Every structure is written in C-alpha cells, then in structure tokens.
CSV table of C-alpha atoms in Angstrom, one decimal:
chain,number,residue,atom,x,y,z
A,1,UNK,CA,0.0,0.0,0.0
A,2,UNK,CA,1.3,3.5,-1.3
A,3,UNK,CA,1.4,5.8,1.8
A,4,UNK,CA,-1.1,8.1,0.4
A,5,UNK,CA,-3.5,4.7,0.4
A,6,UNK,CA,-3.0,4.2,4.0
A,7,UNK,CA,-3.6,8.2,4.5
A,8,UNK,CA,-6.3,7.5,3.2
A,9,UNK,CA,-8.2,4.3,4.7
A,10,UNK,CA,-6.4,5.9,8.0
A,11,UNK,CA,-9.5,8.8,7.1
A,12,UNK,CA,-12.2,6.6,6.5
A,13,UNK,CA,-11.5,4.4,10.0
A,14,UNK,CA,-11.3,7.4,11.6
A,15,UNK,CA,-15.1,8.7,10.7
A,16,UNK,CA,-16.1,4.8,11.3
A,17,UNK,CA,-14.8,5.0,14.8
A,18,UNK,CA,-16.4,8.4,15.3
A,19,UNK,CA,-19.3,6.2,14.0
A,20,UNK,CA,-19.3,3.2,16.2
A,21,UNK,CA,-18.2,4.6,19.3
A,22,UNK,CA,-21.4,6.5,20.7
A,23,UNK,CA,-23.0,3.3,20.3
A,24,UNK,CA,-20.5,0.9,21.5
A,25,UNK,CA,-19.9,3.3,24.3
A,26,UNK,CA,-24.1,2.9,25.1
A,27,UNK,CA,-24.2,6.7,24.7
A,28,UNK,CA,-27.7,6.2,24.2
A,29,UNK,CA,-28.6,4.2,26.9
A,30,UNK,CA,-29.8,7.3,29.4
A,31,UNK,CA,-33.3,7.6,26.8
A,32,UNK,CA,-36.3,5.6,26.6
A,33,UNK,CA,-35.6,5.3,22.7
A,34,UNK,CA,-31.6,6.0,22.3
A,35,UNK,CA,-30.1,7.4,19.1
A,36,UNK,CA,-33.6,9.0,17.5
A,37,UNK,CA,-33.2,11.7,15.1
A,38,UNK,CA,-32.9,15.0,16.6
A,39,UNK,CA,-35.2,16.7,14.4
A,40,UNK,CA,-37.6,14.7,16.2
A,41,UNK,CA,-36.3,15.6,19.3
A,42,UNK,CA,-36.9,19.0,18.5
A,43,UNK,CA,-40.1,18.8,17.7
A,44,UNK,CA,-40.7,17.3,21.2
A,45,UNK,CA,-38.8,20.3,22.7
A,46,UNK,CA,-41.2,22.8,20.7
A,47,UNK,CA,-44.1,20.4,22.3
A,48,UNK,CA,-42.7,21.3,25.6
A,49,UNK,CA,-42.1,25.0,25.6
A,50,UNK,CA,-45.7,25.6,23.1
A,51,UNK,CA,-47.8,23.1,24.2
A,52,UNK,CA,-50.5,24.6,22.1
A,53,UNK,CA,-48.8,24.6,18.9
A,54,UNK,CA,-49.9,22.6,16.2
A,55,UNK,CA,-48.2,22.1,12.6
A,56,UNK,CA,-49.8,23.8,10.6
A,57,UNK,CA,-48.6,21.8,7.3
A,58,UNK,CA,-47.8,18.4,7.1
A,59,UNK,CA,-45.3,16.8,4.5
A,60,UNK,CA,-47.4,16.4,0.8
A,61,UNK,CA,-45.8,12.9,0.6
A,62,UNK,CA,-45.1,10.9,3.6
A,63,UNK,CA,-43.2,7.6,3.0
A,64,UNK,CA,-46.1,5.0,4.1
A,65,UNK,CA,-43.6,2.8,6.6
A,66,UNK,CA,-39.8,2.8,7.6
A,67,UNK,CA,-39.0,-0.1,5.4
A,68,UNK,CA,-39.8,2.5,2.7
A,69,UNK,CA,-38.5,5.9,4.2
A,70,UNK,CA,-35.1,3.8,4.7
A,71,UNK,CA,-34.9,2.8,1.1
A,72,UNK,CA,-35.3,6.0,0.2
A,73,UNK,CA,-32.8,7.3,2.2
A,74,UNK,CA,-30.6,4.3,0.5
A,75,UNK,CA,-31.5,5.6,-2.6
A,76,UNK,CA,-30.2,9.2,-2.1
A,77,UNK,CA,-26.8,8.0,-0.5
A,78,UNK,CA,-26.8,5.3,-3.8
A,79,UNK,CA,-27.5,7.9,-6.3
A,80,UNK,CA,-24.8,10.1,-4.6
A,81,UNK,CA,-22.4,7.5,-4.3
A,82,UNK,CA,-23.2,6.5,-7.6
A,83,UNK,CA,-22.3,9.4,-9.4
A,84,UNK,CA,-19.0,9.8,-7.4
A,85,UNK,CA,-17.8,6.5,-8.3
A,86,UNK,CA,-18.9,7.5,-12.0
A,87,UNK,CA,-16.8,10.8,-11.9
A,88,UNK,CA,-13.3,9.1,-10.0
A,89,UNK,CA,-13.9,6.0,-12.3
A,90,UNK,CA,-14.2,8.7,-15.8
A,91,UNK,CA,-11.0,10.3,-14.4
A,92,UNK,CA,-8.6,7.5,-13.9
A,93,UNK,CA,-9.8,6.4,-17.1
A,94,UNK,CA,-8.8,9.3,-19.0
A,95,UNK,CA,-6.2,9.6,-17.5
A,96,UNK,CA,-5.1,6.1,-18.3
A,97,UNK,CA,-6.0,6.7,-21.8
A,98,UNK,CA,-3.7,9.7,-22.4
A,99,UNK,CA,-1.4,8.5,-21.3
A,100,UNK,CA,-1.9,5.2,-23.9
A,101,UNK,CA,-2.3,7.7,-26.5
A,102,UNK,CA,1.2,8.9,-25.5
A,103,UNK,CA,2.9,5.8,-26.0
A,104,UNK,CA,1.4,4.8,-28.8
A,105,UNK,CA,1.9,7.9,-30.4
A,106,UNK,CA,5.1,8.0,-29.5
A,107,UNK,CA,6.2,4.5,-31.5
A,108,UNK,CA,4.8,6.1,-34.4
A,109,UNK,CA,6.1,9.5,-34.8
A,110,UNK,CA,10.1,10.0,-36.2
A,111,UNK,CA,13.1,8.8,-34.2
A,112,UNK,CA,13.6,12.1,-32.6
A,113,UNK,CA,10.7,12.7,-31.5
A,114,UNK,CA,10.6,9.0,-30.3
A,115,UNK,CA,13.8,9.1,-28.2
A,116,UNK,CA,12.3,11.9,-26.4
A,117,UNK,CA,9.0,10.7,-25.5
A,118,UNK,CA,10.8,7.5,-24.5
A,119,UNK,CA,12.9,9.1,-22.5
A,120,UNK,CA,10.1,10.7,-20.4
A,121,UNK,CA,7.9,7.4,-20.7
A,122,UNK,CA,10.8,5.4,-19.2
A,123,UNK,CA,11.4,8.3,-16.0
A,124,UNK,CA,7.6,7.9,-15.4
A,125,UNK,CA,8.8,3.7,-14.7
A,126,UNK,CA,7.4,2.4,-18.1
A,127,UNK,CA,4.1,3.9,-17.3
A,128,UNK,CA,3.0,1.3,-14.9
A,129,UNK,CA,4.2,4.3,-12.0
A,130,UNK,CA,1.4,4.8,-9.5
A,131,UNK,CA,-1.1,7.4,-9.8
A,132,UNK,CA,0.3,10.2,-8.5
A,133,UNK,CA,3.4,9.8,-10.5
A,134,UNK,CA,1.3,9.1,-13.7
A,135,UNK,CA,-0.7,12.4,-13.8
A,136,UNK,CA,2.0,14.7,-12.7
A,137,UNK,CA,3.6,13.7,-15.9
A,138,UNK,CA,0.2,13.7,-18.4
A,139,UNK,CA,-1.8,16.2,-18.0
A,140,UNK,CA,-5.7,15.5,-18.2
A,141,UNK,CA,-7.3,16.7,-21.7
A,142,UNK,CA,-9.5,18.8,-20.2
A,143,UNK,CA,-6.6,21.3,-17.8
B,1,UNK,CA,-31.6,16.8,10.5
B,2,UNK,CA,-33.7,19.7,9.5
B,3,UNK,CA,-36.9,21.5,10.7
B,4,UNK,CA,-39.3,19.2,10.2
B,5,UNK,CA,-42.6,20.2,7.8
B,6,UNK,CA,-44.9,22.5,9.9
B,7,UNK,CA,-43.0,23.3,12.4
B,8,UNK,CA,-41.9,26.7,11.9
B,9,UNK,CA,-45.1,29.4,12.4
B,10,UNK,CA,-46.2,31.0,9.1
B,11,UNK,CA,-45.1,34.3,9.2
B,12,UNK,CA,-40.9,32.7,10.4
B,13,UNK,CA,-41.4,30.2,7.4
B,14,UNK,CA,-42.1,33.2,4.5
B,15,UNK,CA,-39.5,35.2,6.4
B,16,UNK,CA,-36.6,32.6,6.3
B,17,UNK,CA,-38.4,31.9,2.5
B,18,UNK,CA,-37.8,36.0,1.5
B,19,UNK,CA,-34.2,35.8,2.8
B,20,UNK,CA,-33.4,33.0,1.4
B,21,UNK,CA,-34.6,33.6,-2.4
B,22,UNK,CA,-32.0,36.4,-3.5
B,23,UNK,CA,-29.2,33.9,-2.7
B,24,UNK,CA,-30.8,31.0,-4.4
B,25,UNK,CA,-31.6,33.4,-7.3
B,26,UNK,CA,-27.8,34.7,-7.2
B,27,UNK,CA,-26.7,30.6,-6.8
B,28,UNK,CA,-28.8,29.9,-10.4
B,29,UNK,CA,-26.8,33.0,-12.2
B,30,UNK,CA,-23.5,31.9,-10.7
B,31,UNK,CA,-24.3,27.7,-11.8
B,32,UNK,CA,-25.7,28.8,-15.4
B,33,UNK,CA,-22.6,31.3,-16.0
B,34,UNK,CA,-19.9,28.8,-14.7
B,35,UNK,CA,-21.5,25.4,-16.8
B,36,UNK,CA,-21.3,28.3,-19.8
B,37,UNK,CA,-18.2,29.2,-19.3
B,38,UNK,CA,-16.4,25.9,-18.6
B,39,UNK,CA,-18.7,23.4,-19.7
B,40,UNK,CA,-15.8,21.0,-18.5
B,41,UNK,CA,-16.8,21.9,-14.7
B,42,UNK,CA,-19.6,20.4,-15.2
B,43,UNK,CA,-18.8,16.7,-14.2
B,44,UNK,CA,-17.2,18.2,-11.2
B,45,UNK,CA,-20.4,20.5,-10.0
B,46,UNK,CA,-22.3,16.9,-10.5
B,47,UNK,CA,-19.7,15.5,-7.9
B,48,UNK,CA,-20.3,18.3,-5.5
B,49,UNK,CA,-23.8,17.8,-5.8
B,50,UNK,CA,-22.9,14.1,-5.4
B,51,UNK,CA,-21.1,14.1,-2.0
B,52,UNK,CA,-23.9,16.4,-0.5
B,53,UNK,CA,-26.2,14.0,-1.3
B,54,UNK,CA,-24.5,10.9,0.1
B,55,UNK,CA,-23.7,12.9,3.4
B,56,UNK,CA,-26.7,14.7,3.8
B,57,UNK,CA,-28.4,10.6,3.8
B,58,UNK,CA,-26.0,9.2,6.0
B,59,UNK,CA,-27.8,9.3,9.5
B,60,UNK,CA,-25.0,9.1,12.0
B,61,UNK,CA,-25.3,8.2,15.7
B,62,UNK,CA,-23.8,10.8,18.0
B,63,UNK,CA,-22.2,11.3,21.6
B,64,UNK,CA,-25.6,13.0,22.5
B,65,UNK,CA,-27.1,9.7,22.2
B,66,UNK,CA,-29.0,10.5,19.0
B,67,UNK,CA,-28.9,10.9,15.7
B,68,UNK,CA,-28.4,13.5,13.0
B,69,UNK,CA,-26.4,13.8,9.5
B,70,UNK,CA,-23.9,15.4,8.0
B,71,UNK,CA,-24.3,18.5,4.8
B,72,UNK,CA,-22.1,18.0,2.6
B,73,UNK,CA,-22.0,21.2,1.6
B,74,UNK,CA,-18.1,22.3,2.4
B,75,UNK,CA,-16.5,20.4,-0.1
B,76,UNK,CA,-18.7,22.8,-3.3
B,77,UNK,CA,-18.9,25.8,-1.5
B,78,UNK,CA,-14.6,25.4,-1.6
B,79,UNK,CA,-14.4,24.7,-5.1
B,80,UNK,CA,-17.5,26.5,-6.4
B,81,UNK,CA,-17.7,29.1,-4.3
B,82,UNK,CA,-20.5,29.9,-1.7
B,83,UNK,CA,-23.4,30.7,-4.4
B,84,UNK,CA,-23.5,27.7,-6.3
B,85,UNK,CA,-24.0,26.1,-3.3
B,86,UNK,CA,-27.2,27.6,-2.7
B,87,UNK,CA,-28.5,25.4,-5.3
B,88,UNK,CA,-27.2,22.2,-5.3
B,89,UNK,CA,-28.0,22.4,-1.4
B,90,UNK,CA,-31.3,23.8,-1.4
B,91,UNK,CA,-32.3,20.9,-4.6
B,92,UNK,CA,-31.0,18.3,-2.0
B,93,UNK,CA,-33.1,19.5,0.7
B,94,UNK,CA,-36.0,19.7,-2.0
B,95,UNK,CA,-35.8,16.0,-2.9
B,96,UNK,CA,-35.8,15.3,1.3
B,97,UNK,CA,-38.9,17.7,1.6
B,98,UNK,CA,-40.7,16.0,-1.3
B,99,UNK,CA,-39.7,11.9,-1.1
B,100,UNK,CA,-38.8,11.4,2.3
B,101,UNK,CA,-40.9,13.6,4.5
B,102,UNK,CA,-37.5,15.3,6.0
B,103,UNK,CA,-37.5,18.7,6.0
B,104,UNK,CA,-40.2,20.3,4.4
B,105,UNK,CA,-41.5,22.3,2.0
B,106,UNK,CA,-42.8,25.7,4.3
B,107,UNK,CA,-39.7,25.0,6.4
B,108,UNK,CA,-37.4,24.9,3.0
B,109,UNK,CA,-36.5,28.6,2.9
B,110,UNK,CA,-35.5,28.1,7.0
B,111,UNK,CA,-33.8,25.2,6.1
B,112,UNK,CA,-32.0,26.5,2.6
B,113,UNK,CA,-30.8,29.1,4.9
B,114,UNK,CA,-28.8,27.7,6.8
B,115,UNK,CA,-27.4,24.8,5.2
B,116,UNK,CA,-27.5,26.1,1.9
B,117,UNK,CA,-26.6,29.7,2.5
B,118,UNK,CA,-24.8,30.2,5.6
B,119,UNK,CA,-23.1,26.9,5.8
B,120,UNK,CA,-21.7,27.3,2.7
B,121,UNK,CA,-20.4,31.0,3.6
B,122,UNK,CA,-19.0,30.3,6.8
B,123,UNK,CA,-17.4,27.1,5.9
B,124,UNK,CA,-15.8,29.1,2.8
B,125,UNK,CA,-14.8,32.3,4.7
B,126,UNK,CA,-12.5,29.9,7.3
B,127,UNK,CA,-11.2,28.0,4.5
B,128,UNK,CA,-10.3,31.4,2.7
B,129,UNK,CA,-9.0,32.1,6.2
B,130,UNK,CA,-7.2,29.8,7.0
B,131,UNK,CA,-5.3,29.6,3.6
B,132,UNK,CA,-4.8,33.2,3.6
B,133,UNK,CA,-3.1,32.8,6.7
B,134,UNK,CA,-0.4,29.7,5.1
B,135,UNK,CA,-2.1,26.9,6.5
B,136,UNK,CA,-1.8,23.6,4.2
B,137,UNK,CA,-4.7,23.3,1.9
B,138,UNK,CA,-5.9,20.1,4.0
B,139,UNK,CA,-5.8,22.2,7.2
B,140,UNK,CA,-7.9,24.5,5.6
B,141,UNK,CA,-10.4,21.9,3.6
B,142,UNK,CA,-10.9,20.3,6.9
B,143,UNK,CA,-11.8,23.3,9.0
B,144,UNK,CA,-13.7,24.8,6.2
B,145,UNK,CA,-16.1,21.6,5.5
B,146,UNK,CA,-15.9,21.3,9.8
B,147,UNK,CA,-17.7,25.0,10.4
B,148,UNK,CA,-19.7,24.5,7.2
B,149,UNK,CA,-21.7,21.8,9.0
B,150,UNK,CA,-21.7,22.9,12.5
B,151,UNK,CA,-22.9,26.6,11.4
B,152,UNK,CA,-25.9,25.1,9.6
B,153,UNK,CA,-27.0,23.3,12.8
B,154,UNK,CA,-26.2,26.5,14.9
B,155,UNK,CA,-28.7,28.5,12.5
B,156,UNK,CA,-31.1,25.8,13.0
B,157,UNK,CA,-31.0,26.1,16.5
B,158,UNK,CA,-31.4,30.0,16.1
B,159,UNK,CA,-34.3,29.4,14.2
B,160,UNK,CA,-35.9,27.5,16.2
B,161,UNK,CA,-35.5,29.6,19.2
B,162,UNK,CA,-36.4,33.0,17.6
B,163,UNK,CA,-39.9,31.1,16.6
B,164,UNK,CA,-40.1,29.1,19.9
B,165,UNK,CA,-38.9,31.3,23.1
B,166,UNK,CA,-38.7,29.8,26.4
B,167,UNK,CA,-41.5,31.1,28.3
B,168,UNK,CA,-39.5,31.2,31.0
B,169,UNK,CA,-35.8,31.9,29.4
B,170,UNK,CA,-36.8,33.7,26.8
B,171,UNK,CA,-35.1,33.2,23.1
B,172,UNK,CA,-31.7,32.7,24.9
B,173,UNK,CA,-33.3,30.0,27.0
B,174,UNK,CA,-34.6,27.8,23.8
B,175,UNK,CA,-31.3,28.8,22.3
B,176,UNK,CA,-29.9,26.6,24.8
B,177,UNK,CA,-32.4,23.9,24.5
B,178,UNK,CA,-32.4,23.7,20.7
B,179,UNK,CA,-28.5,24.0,20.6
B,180,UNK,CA,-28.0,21.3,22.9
B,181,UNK,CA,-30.5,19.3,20.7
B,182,UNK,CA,-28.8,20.1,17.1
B,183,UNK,CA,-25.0,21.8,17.7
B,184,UNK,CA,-23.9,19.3,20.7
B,185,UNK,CA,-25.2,16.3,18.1
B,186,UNK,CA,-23.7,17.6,15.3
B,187,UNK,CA,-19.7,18.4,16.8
B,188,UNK,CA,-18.4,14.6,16.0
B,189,UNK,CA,-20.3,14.4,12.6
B,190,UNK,CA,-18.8,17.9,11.7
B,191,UNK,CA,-15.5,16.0,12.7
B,192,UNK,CA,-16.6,13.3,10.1
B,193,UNK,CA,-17.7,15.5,7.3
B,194,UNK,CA,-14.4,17.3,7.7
B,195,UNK,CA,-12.3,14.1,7.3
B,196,UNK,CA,-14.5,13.3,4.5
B,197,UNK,CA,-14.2,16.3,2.8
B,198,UNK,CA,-10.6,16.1,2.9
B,199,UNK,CA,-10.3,12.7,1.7
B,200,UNK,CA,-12.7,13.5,-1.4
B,201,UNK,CA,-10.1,16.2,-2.0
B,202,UNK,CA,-6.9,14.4,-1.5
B,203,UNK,CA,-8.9,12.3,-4.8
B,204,UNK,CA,-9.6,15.2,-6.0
B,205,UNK,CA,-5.8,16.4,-6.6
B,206,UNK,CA,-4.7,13.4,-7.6
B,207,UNK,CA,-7.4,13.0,-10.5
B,208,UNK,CA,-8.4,16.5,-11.4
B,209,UNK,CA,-5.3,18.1,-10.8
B,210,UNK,CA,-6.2,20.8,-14.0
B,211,UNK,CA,-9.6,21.5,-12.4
B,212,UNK,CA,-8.6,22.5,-8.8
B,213,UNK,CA,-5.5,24.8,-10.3
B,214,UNK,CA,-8.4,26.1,-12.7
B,215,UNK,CA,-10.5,26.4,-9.4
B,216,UNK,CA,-8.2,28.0,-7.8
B,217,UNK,CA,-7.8,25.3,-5.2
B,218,UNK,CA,-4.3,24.5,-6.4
B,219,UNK,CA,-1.9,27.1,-7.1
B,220,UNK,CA,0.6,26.3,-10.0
B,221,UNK,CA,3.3,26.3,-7.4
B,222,UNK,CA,1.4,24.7,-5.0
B,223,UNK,CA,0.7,22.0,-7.7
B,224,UNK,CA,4.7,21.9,-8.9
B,225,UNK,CA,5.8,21.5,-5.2
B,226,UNK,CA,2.9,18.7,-4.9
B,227,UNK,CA,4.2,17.3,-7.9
B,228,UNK,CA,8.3,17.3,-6.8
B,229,UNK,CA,7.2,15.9,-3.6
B,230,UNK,CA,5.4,12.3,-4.9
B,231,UNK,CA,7.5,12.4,-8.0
C-alpha cells in the first residue's frame, strides 16, 4: 500500500470509529428510545415549551412505513455515491487513456521525436508508476 | 436533521423563504454562468452535488445519544464558491422535503438558509481564512467543511428559538435547549464530514489536478511542489 492509500483508509477508520463509538460506548442508553433523530427531538422540545402549537402543514408525501422511508434514504446515499464513483472512475480512465495515447503515439512519430518521448515514458517507470506519479507527468485533456 | 414540515409558524417560514430567495436566485446566475463558461466543470459540480447527497443521507449516531447527519456542503462551496452552493444544497433539501418527508416544504426557505446559505459562507470564509493565513490546503479543507456543517446546525437552532422562546428563558433559553439538541449532536459528525471532505479532495488532486488549479484550489506552485514531492 502507497502511503497516500494508508492516508487514506487511516481517514475513512477514523469517521467509522467516530461512528461506532457513541453506540459501543451505550451513549444512548440514558433515553427511553436511544439514538432517535434529533429533528424529532426537536419537535418534542417545541411540544414542551408551546404546548399549544400545532403544525400547521404536514409533508405532501409521507413515505407509508420505515421499510420504505429507509430505502429512500438508501436511494439518495446510492444515487450520490453512484455518481462519485462515475466521476473518479471517468478520471482514472482518461487519465489512463492519455497516457496510452502517448505511447502509442510516441512509437509512431520520427526517431527524434521518439527518443524523447521514451525518454520521459521510461522516467515515469514504463508507465506502470502509480497514480500520482502518472498524472504529474500527463496532463488531463481537459486542464 | 432539519426543521421538520410544519414546524416553523407561518409568518418565520415566509421570512426565512424571503431571505433566502435572492441567494438561491444569485446561486442559479452563478451555476448557469460557470457550466457556460467551462462546460468542462460540469462533471465536477455533478460530484459536489454528489457528495452532498451521500452525506446529507448518511444518519449518524452521535455522543448525545441520538442521531443526526452530515451536509455535505463544504466540499462545493470550496471549489464553487459559496453561491453555487445555494442550489445544489437547497435541490437536495428539495428531494428530502418531497420523497422522504425530512424537512419540508414551508420550512425549505429556514432550512435552505442555513445549510445552503450560511453553511456554505461560513465554511468558505475559514477555509479562505485559514489559507490566507499559510495553512496547508488540507488544514484548511478540513476546518472549512468542519464550520460548514456545524454553522448550519447553529442557525437551525437559532431558528428554532427565535420562533419558539422559552416562556421562561426567553429566546436565549430555547437557544440553549435547541442548541443542545442540534449543535452538541452535530460536533463529532462535523469532525466526520471534515475528514471526509478532505479525503474527497486528496482524490480530487490526484485525479483532477487541472480543475482544482483552474478552481483556484491548487496554485501552480502549489501543484509543482505537490508534484516534486510524490514524484
């Protein structure tokens, strides 16, 4: 693993421990239903300081069970991740593809030419560098 | 977690709704000039749009003992600039209003305000900041998508108490209340969202390296120094 790869999971086990611990910890256990949302906590707090206030609007569409609310919810964190992956995945692609472009290029253009682009190709380790390496030395299409 | 549908009296929910339309307006401008003039920004506006949309789902169990989400909305409002986040947050807390019943449609101008308006300023203006001041980019991401989420929560909490004051404490009292509620909750998943964010961009200068100098996020000798040191 590259360091920046272990930078990174080091990141993502970080926000899962922020994750895990209230519950491991029983952070919840002081309330009659722990770990509720707190928009619905709210709304109890409003009930407490206005007890005569009633909503005067209710939601036009109101997800008929938590089965369905939760897929829902699935569904906006699927189409989010879903487009991410899309974008990182279009990326690494491109940049992969440039940088075949360059080589192949490269073995068809005059000797000069050649010798240089080798020359380059063979400081970037044959191409096969990692990631980092690879698109400090091909820029995307796009820049 | 937003203020739920209802739940903010009529005259608040226009109020919030009239302050919050000249930004959103603004935001539209500001998306429709920068897709114009660099249609290539596009895919990357998608992706900011993306990542609020993934955090803004992701329910997350907190040290309070309950649960609340992330915004999302530090990452955009970095590379965009506040206004276009205005937008792409206030669209996300449309689809919550309109599928899922979170949120709401009266309270969407409340809501749009302060996670699609203030968030994004606040968490921009400490990332501007903090970089203005030398800090490493990351330094700055981080605290930048940190304040962006906690603000929002913070103007919730304001909300809340301006429209329900403690009959005995007055608005200071709810203040309290709600903040304990919504800002206590929210200090560990602001911790997250910043980590997040700064992983996203770590990604993010490794794969669109010509957008983020284009952005402004990367200056050229920032990027050549970047460049010298994983070379």
């Amino acid at each position: 693993m590259s360091r920046n790869t272990k930078i990174n999971a080091l990141l993502l086990l970080v926000v899962a421990a922020l994750a895990v611990l209230p519950l491991a910890l029983g952070l919840g256990d002081h309330k009659e239903e722990p770990f509720t949302g707190a928009d619905g906590e709210a709304e109890t707090a409003i009930t407490e300081l206005h007890p005569d206030y009633e909503p005067w609007f209710s939601p036009l569409y109101e997800p008929p069970s938590g089965e369905i609310e939760s897929g829902l919810f699935s569904l906006q964190a699927a189409l989010g991740a879903g487009f991410l992956a899309y974008y990182f995945g279009l990326r690494r692609g491109r940049r992969q593809g440039a940088a075949l472009a360059k080589e192949t290029q490269a073995k068809v253009v005059g000797a000069k030419t050649a010798e240089a682009v080798e020359a380059k190709a063979s400081a970037d380790g044959g191409g096969t560098g990692s990631g980092a390496t690879r698109s400090a030395s091909v820029d995307e299409p796009g820049a | 977690m937003h203020i739920a549908e209802g739940y903010l009296p009529p005259v608040h929910a226009a109020a919030w709704g009239v302050a919050s339309a000249p930004f959103i307006v603004h935001g539209v401008r500001a998306l429709t000039r920068e897709v114009r003039s660099n249609p290539e920004s596009t895919l990357l506006l998608g992706a900011s749009g993306a990542f609020t949309f993934v955090l803004s789902a992701l329910k997350l169990p907190s040290v309070t003992g309950s649960c609340s989400h992330p915004t999302g909305t530090g990452l955009g409002a970095i590379l965009f600039r506040p206004p276009i986040m205005a937008v792409l947050g206030t669209i996300t807390l449309l689809f919550q209003a309109l599928l899922l019943a979170h949120g709401g449609l009266t309270t969407l101008g409340a809501n749009a305000f302060s996670m699609a308006i203030v968030g994004p300023w606040a968490g921009y203006g400490t990332y501007l900041l903090l970089r203005r001041t030398g800090a490493p980019l990351m330094v700055a991401v981080f605290f930048g998508a940190f304040v962006a989420d906690l603000s929002t929560y913070c103007v919730t909490s304001v909300q809340l108490a301006l429209a329900f004051p403690d009959p005995a404490g007055g608005v200071l009292g709810a203040l309290a209340k709600f903040g304990g509620i919504f800002a206590v909750t929210q200090l560990p998943l602001a911790v997250s969202e910043g980590l997040l964010t700064v992983l996203v961009m770590r990604l993010l200068t490794q794969s669109s390296k010509g957008d983020l100098i284009r952005l402004g996020v990367l200056g050229g000798r920032t990027a050549e120094r970047r460049e010298e040191a994983t070379a």
